[in-house]
Amino acid sequence: MKLFIALCCCALLYPLAAVSGDSFDYNYAELGYQHQTVSGATLKGPAVDFSWTAYNQLQILGSYNQLTASSPEVSNHGYSIGIRGDSSFSEQTDFTTDILYLYNRNTIFGSGSTDNGYRLALGFRHLFNQRVELDGSAGHNWLNQSSNDVGLGLLVNATAWLAAGLSYSHNNVTGNTAKLSLRFYF
């Protein structure tokens, strides 16, 4: 039922999209390295994200991450898949709505547990100039242990096909995550 409500909200927001051309490229693959602090433990590892525009202002999204800590022996890997709708507020600012399916697998000292559910996030992208972009989002995750998070990132476009980024997010359950990434536009 909650997913149905989220989909209806997105359908209502879709007509708000401006008719003008979009300044943002939503077709990309991103490679990153994450550093997460959870209850005193530090987890690190790679992350991969992608976005592909399937129709006008509607994108298909996906991500995968693998985080590990050697002391104590903890690992987390997860993926997400879903859709994003973007709406141009101006030539420099877009607003986004994400609906994602989440899968997380946690292992502590060889004992594992799985947590999956859904995520609804509202975000924005803002261009300061052709090279520098600010991204942000706030979301709610419907998992076994529901959570809220906020994130902010800075992206520097080196060329038309390559950008470097740094982001930080806080989740009230999983803690703080910092991510350094390279984004390849296609």
PDB file of C-alpha atoms in Angstrom:
ATOM      1  CA  MET A   1       0.000   0.000   0.000  1.00  0.00           C
ATOM      2  CA  LYS A   2       2.837   2.422   0.858  1.00  0.00           C
ATOM      3  CA  LEU A   3       4.491   1.790  -2.514  1.00  0.00           C
ATOM      4  CA  PHE A   4       1.163   2.470  -4.262  1.00  0.00           C
ATOM      5  CA  ILE A   5       0.857   5.823  -2.453  1.00  0.00           C
ATOM      6  CA  ALA A   6       4.436   6.741  -3.407  1.00  0.00           C
ATOM      7  CA  LEU A   7       3.783   5.870  -7.073  1.00  0.00           C
ATOM      8  CA  CYS A   8       0.615   8.001  -7.072  1.00  0.00           C
ATOM      9  CA  CYS A   9       2.551  10.959  -5.635  1.00  0.00           C
ATOM     10  CA  CYS A  10       5.145  10.643  -8.399  1.00  0.00           C
ATOM     11  CA  ALA A  11       2.429  10.478 -11.039  1.00  0.00           C
ATOM     12  CA  LEU A  12       0.959  13.716  -9.665  1.00  0.00           C
ATOM     13  CA  LEU A  13       4.370  15.441  -9.657  1.00  0.00           C
ATOM     14  CA  TYR A  14       5.267  14.386 -13.229  1.00  0.00           C
ATOM     15  CA  PRO A  15       3.106  17.036 -15.011  1.00  0.00           C
ATOM     16  CA  LEU A  16       5.049  19.752 -13.159  1.00  0.00           C
ATOM     17  CA  ALA A  17       8.065  19.072 -15.380  1.00  0.00           C
ATOM     18  CA  ALA A  18       8.999  22.078 -17.469  1.00  0.00           C
ATOM     19  CA  VAL A  19       8.838  21.916 -21.244  1.00  0.00           C
ATOM     20  CA  SER A  20      12.277  23.524 -21.657  1.00  0.00           C
ATOM     21  CA  GLY A  21      15.459  21.558 -22.375  1.00  0.00           C
ATOM     22  CA  ASP A  22      17.291  19.950 -19.458  1.00  0.00           C
ATOM     23  CA  SER A  23      20.712  21.247 -18.369  1.00  0.00           C
ATOM     24  CA  PHE A  24      21.474  17.989 -16.545  1.00  0.00           C
ATOM     25  CA  ASP A  25      22.690  14.681 -17.918  1.00  0.00           C
ATOM     26  CA  TYR A  26      20.963  11.726 -16.249  1.00  0.00           C
ATOM     27  CA  ASN A  27      22.772   9.059 -18.309  1.00  0.00           C
ATOM     28  CA  TYR A  28      25.807   8.006 -16.294  1.00  0.00           C
ATOM     29  CA  ALA A  29      27.736   5.254 -14.554  1.00  0.00           C
ATOM     30  CA  GLU A  30      29.484   6.140 -11.325  1.00  0.00           C
ATOM     31  CA  LEU A  31      32.329   4.338  -9.566  1.00  0.00           C
ATOM     32  CA  GLY A  32      32.947   5.248  -5.952  1.00  0.00           C
ATOM     33  CA  TYR A  33      34.624   4.399  -2.684  1.00  0.00           C
ATOM     34  CA  GLN A  34      32.598   4.665   0.553  1.00  0.00           C
ATOM     35  CA  HIS A  35      33.569   5.130   4.182  1.00  0.00           C
ATOM     36  CA  GLN A  36      30.751   4.421   6.670  1.00  0.00           C
ATOM     37  CA  THR A  37      30.682   4.694  10.466  1.00  0.00           C
ATOM     38  CA  VAL A  38      28.143   2.430  12.168  1.00  0.00           C
ATOM     39  CA  SER A  39      27.993   2.140  15.996  1.00  0.00           C
ATOM     40  CA  GLY A  40      31.736   2.686  16.342  1.00  0.00           C
ATOM     41  CA  ALA A  41      32.683   0.300  13.497  1.00  0.00           C
ATOM     42  CA  THR A  42      34.181   1.670  10.286  1.00  0.00           C
ATOM     43  CA  LEU A  43      33.175  -0.010   7.041  1.00  0.00           C
ATOM     44  CA  LYS A  44      34.847   0.756   3.706  1.00  0.00           C
ATOM     45  CA  GLY A  45      34.430  -0.432   0.167  1.00  0.00           C
ATOM     46  CA  PRO A  46      33.451   0.128  -3.460  1.00  0.00           C
ATOM     47  CA  ALA A  47      30.148   1.361  -4.825  1.00  0.00           C
ATOM     48  CA  VAL A  48      28.668   1.465  -8.326  1.00  0.00           C
ATOM     49  CA  ASP A  49      25.684   3.577  -9.423  1.00  0.00           C
ATOM     50  CA  PHE A  50      23.975   4.030 -12.769  1.00  0.00           C
ATOM     51  CA  SER A  51      21.204   6.138 -14.232  1.00  0.00           C
ATOM     52  CA  TRP A  52      19.671   5.844 -17.678  1.00  0.00           C
ATOM     53  CA  THR A  53      16.884   7.965 -19.158  1.00  0.00           C
ATOM     54  CA  ALA A  54      14.208   5.593 -20.382  1.00  0.00           C
ATOM     55  CA  TYR A  55      11.660   8.224 -21.391  1.00  0.00           C
ATOM     56  CA  ASN A  56      11.813  12.034 -21.311  1.00  0.00           C
ATOM     57  CA  GLN A  57      12.187  12.870 -17.570  1.00  0.00           C
ATOM     58  CA  LEU A  58      12.029   9.281 -16.281  1.00  0.00           C
ATOM     59  CA  GLN A  59      15.201   7.382 -15.418  1.00  0.00           C
ATOM     60  CA  ILE A  60      16.010   3.796 -14.475  1.00  0.00           C
ATOM     61  CA  LEU A  61      18.368   3.702 -11.462  1.00  0.00           C
ATOM     62  CA  GLY A  62      20.559   1.052  -9.911  1.00  0.00           C
ATOM     63  CA  SER A  63      23.340   0.747  -7.372  1.00  0.00           C
ATOM     64  CA  TYR A  64      25.558  -1.825  -5.682  1.00  0.00           C
ATOM     65  CA  ASN A  65      27.935  -1.518  -2.731  1.00  0.00           C
ATOM     66  CA  GLN A  66      30.233  -3.822  -0.753  1.00  0.00           C
ATOM     67  CA  LEU A  67      31.384  -2.544   2.641  1.00  0.00           C
ATOM     68  CA  THR A  68      33.671  -4.456   5.029  1.00  0.00           C
ATOM     69  CA  ALA A  69      35.392  -3.948   8.373  1.00  0.00           C
ATOM     70  CA  SER A  70      38.165  -6.181   9.674  1.00  0.00           C
ATOM     71  CA  SER A  71      37.676  -5.444  13.382  1.00  0.00           C
ATOM     72  CA  PRO A  72      35.088  -6.609  14.264  1.00  0.00           C
ATOM     73  CA  GLU A  73      34.524  -8.853  11.242  1.00  0.00           C
ATOM     74  CA  VAL A  74      31.540  -7.162   9.611  1.00  0.00           C
ATOM     75  CA  SER A  75      30.396  -6.895   6.010  1.00  0.00           C
ATOM     76  CA  ASN A  76      27.457  -5.361   4.231  1.00  0.00           C
ATOM     77  CA  HIS A  77      26.541  -5.617   0.597  1.00  0.00           C
ATOM     78  CA  GLY A  78      23.445  -4.274  -0.997  1.00  0.00           C
ATOM     79  CA  TYR A  79      21.821  -3.169  -4.174  1.00  0.00           C
ATOM     80  CA  SER A  80      18.925  -0.990  -5.237  1.00  0.00           C
ATOM     81  CA  ILE A  81      16.897  -0.681  -8.408  1.00  0.00           C
ATOM     82  CA  GLY A  82      14.124   1.741  -9.232  1.00  0.00           C
ATOM     83  CA  ILE A  83      12.933   4.816 -11.076  1.00  0.00           C
ATOM     84  CA  ARG A  84      13.500   8.566 -10.858  1.00  0.00           C
ATOM     85  CA  GLY A  85      11.416  11.408 -12.188  1.00  0.00           C
ATOM     86  CA  ASP A  86      13.020  14.816 -12.691  1.00  0.00           C
ATOM     87  CA  SER A  87      11.329  18.174 -12.978  1.00  0.00           C
ATOM     88  CA  SER A  88      13.149  21.307 -14.189  1.00  0.00           C
ATOM     89  CA  PHE A  89      12.592  24.252 -11.886  1.00  0.00           C
ATOM     90  CA  SER A  90      14.992  26.439 -13.854  1.00  0.00           C
ATOM     91  CA  GLU A  91      17.941  25.962 -16.222  1.00  0.00           C
ATOM     92  CA  GLN A  92      20.187  25.597 -13.160  1.00  0.00           C
ATOM     93  CA  THR A  93      17.931  23.535 -10.839  1.00  0.00           C
ATOM     94  CA  ASP A  94      16.111  20.204 -11.130  1.00  0.00           C
ATOM     95  CA  PHE A  95      13.988  18.470  -8.503  1.00  0.00           C
ATOM     96  CA  THR A  96      13.869  14.664  -8.402  1.00  0.00           C
ATOM     97  CA  THR A  97      11.704  11.913  -6.925  1.00  0.00           C
ATOM     98  CA  ASP A  98      13.180   8.413  -6.496  1.00  0.00           C
ATOM     99  CA  ILE A  99      11.295   5.180  -5.803  1.00  0.00           C
ATOM    100  CA  LEU A 100      13.658   2.270  -5.170  1.00  0.00           C
ATOM    101  CA  TYR A 101      13.645  -1.362  -4.098  1.00  0.00           C
ATOM    102  CA  LEU A 102      16.444  -1.955  -1.542  1.00  0.00           C
ATOM    103  CA  TYR A 103      18.269  -5.183  -0.667  1.00  0.00           C
ATOM    104  CA  ASN A 104      20.858  -5.353   2.131  1.00  0.00           C
ATOM    105  CA  ARG A 105      22.815  -8.366   3.412  1.00  0.00           C
ATOM    106  CA  ASN A 106      24.719  -7.913   6.686  1.00  0.00           C
ATOM    107  CA  THR A 107      27.216 -10.439   8.059  1.00  0.00           C
ATOM    108  CA  ILE A 108      28.704 -10.231  11.553  1.00  0.00           C
ATOM    109  CA  PHE A 109      31.234 -12.922  12.584  1.00  0.00           C
ATOM    110  CA  GLY A 110      29.849 -15.267   9.904  1.00  0.00           C
ATOM    111  CA  SER A 111      26.185 -14.887  10.875  1.00  0.00           C
ATOM    112  CA  GLY A 112      24.082 -13.142   8.238  1.00  0.00           C
ATOM    113  CA  SER A 113      20.780 -11.347   7.990  1.00  0.00           C
ATOM    114  CA  THR A 114      18.869  -9.876   5.074  1.00  0.00           C
ATOM    115  CA  ASP A 115      16.861  -6.667   5.068  1.00  0.00           C
ATOM    116  CA  ASN A 116      14.900  -5.486   2.051  1.00  0.00           C
ATOM    117  CA  GLY A 117      12.189  -2.949   1.366  1.00  0.00           C
ATOM    118  CA  TYR A 118      11.513   0.328  -0.414  1.00  0.00           C
ATOM    119  CA  ARG A 119      12.812   3.884  -0.468  1.00  0.00           C
ATOM    120  CA  LEU A 120      11.164   7.172  -1.388  1.00  0.00           C
ATOM    121  CA  ALA A 121      13.508  10.148  -1.735  1.00  0.00           C
ATOM    122  CA  LEU A 122      13.094  13.750  -2.832  1.00  0.00           C
ATOM    123  CA  GLY A 123      16.174  15.488  -4.170  1.00  0.00           C
ATOM    124  CA  PHE A 124      17.612  18.342  -6.149  1.00  0.00           C
ATOM    125  CA  ARG A 125      20.490  19.117  -8.519  1.00  0.00           C
ATOM    126  CA  HIS A 126      21.777  22.675  -8.838  1.00  0.00           C
ATOM    127  CA  LEU A 127      24.415  24.001 -11.244  1.00  0.00           C
ATOM    128  CA  PHE A 128      26.516  26.869  -9.914  1.00  0.00           C
ATOM    129  CA  ASN A 129      28.242  27.073 -13.310  1.00  0.00           C
ATOM    130  CA  GLN A 130      29.090  24.650 -16.151  1.00  0.00           C
ATOM    131  CA  ARG A 131      31.590  22.784 -13.971  1.00  0.00           C
ATOM    132  CA  VAL A 132      30.250  22.740 -10.392  1.00  0.00           C
ATOM    133  CA  GLU A 133      27.042  21.012  -9.288  1.00  0.00           C
ATOM    134  CA  LEU A 134      25.432  20.586  -5.859  1.00  0.00           C
ATOM    135  CA  ASP A 135      23.205  17.527  -5.259  1.00  0.00           C
ATOM    136  CA  GLY A 136      21.050  16.755  -2.245  1.00  0.00           C
ATOM    137  CA  SER A 137      18.288  14.432  -1.096  1.00  0.00           C
ATOM    138  CA  ALA A 138      16.104  13.449   1.843  1.00  0.00           C
ATOM    139  CA  GLY A 139      14.466  10.055   1.996  1.00  0.00           C
ATOM    140  CA  HIS A 140      12.635   7.428   3.997  1.00  0.00           C
ATOM    141  CA  ASN A 141      13.486   3.716   3.849  1.00  0.00           C
ATOM    142  CA  TRP A 142      10.790   1.142   4.565  1.00  0.00           C
ATOM    143  CA  LEU A 143      12.909  -1.769   5.823  1.00  0.00           C
ATOM    144  CA  ASN A 144      12.691  -4.114   8.833  1.00  0.00           C
ATOM    145  CA  GLN A 145      14.087  -1.161  10.757  1.00  0.00           C
ATOM    146  CA  SER A 146      12.733   1.915   8.969  1.00  0.00           C
ATOM    147  CA  SER A 147      15.067   4.878   8.671  1.00  0.00           C
ATOM    148  CA  ASN A 148      15.402   8.428   7.407  1.00  0.00           C
ATOM    149  CA  ASP A 149      18.411   9.966   5.726  1.00  0.00           C
ATOM    150  CA  VAL A 150      19.711  13.194   4.256  1.00  0.00           C
ATOM    151  CA  GLY A 151      22.634  13.671   1.902  1.00  0.00           C
ATOM    152  CA  LEU A 152      24.593  16.398   0.172  1.00  0.00           C
ATOM    153  CA  GLY A 153      27.193  16.136  -2.575  1.00  0.00           C
ATOM    154  CA  LEU A 154      29.446  18.305  -4.705  1.00  0.00           C
ATOM    155  CA  LEU A 155      30.281  17.286  -8.281  1.00  0.00           C
ATOM    156  CA  VAL A 156      32.964  18.882 -10.466  1.00  0.00           C
ATOM    157  CA  ASN A 157      32.603  18.261 -14.202  1.00  0.00           C
ATOM    158  CA  ALA A 158      36.108  17.894 -15.643  1.00  0.00           C
ATOM    159  CA  THR A 159      34.887  17.257 -19.208  1.00  0.00           C
ATOM    160  CA  ALA A 160      31.575  16.635 -20.969  1.00  0.00           C
ATOM    161  CA  TRP A 161      31.901  12.913 -20.152  1.00  0.00           C
ATOM    162  CA  LEU A 162      33.767  12.841 -16.776  1.00  0.00           C
ATOM    163  CA  ALA A 163      33.075  14.292 -13.326  1.00  0.00           C
ATOM    164  CA  ALA A 164      34.513  13.815  -9.824  1.00  0.00           C
ATOM    165  CA  GLY A 165      32.365  14.001  -6.730  1.00  0.00           C
ATOM    166  CA  LEU A 166      32.375  14.002  -2.962  1.00  0.00           C
ATOM    167  CA  SER A 167      29.228  13.332  -0.942  1.00  0.00           C
ATOM    168  CA  TYR A 168      28.172  12.940   2.664  1.00  0.00           C
ATOM    169  CA  SER A 169      24.993  11.422   4.069  1.00  0.00           C
ATOM    170  CA  HIS A 170      23.520  10.715   7.482  1.00  0.00           C
ATOM    171  CA  ASN A 171      21.077   7.891   8.219  1.00  0.00           C
ATOM    172  CA  ASN A 172      19.501   7.679  11.677  1.00  0.00           C
ATOM    173  CA  VAL A 173      20.117   3.881  11.749  1.00  0.00           C
ATOM    174  CA  THR A 174      23.274   3.184   9.726  1.00  0.00           C
ATOM    175  CA  GLY A 175      25.187   6.346  10.665  1.00  0.00           C
ATOM    176  CA  ASN A 176      27.359   8.585   8.478  1.00  0.00           C
ATOM    177  CA  THR A 177      28.672   7.771   5.009  1.00  0.00           C
ATOM    178  CA  ALA A 178      31.243   9.676   2.955  1.00  0.00           C
ATOM    179  CA  LYS A 179      31.781   8.805  -0.711  1.00  0.00           C
ATOM    180  CA  LEU A 180      34.400   9.784  -3.269  1.00  0.00           C
ATOM    181  CA  SER A 181      33.381   9.012  -6.866  1.00  0.00           C
ATOM    182  CA  LEU A 182      34.045   9.311 -10.583  1.00  0.00           C
ATOM    183  CA  ARG A 183      31.023   9.756 -12.851  1.00  0.00           C
ATOM    184  CA  PHE A 184      31.168   8.766 -16.523  1.00  0.00           C
ATOM    185  CA  TYR A 185      28.438  10.281 -18.709  1.00  0.00           C
ATOM    186  CA  PHE A 186      27.294   8.380 -21.800  1.00  0.00           C
TER     187      PHE A 186
END
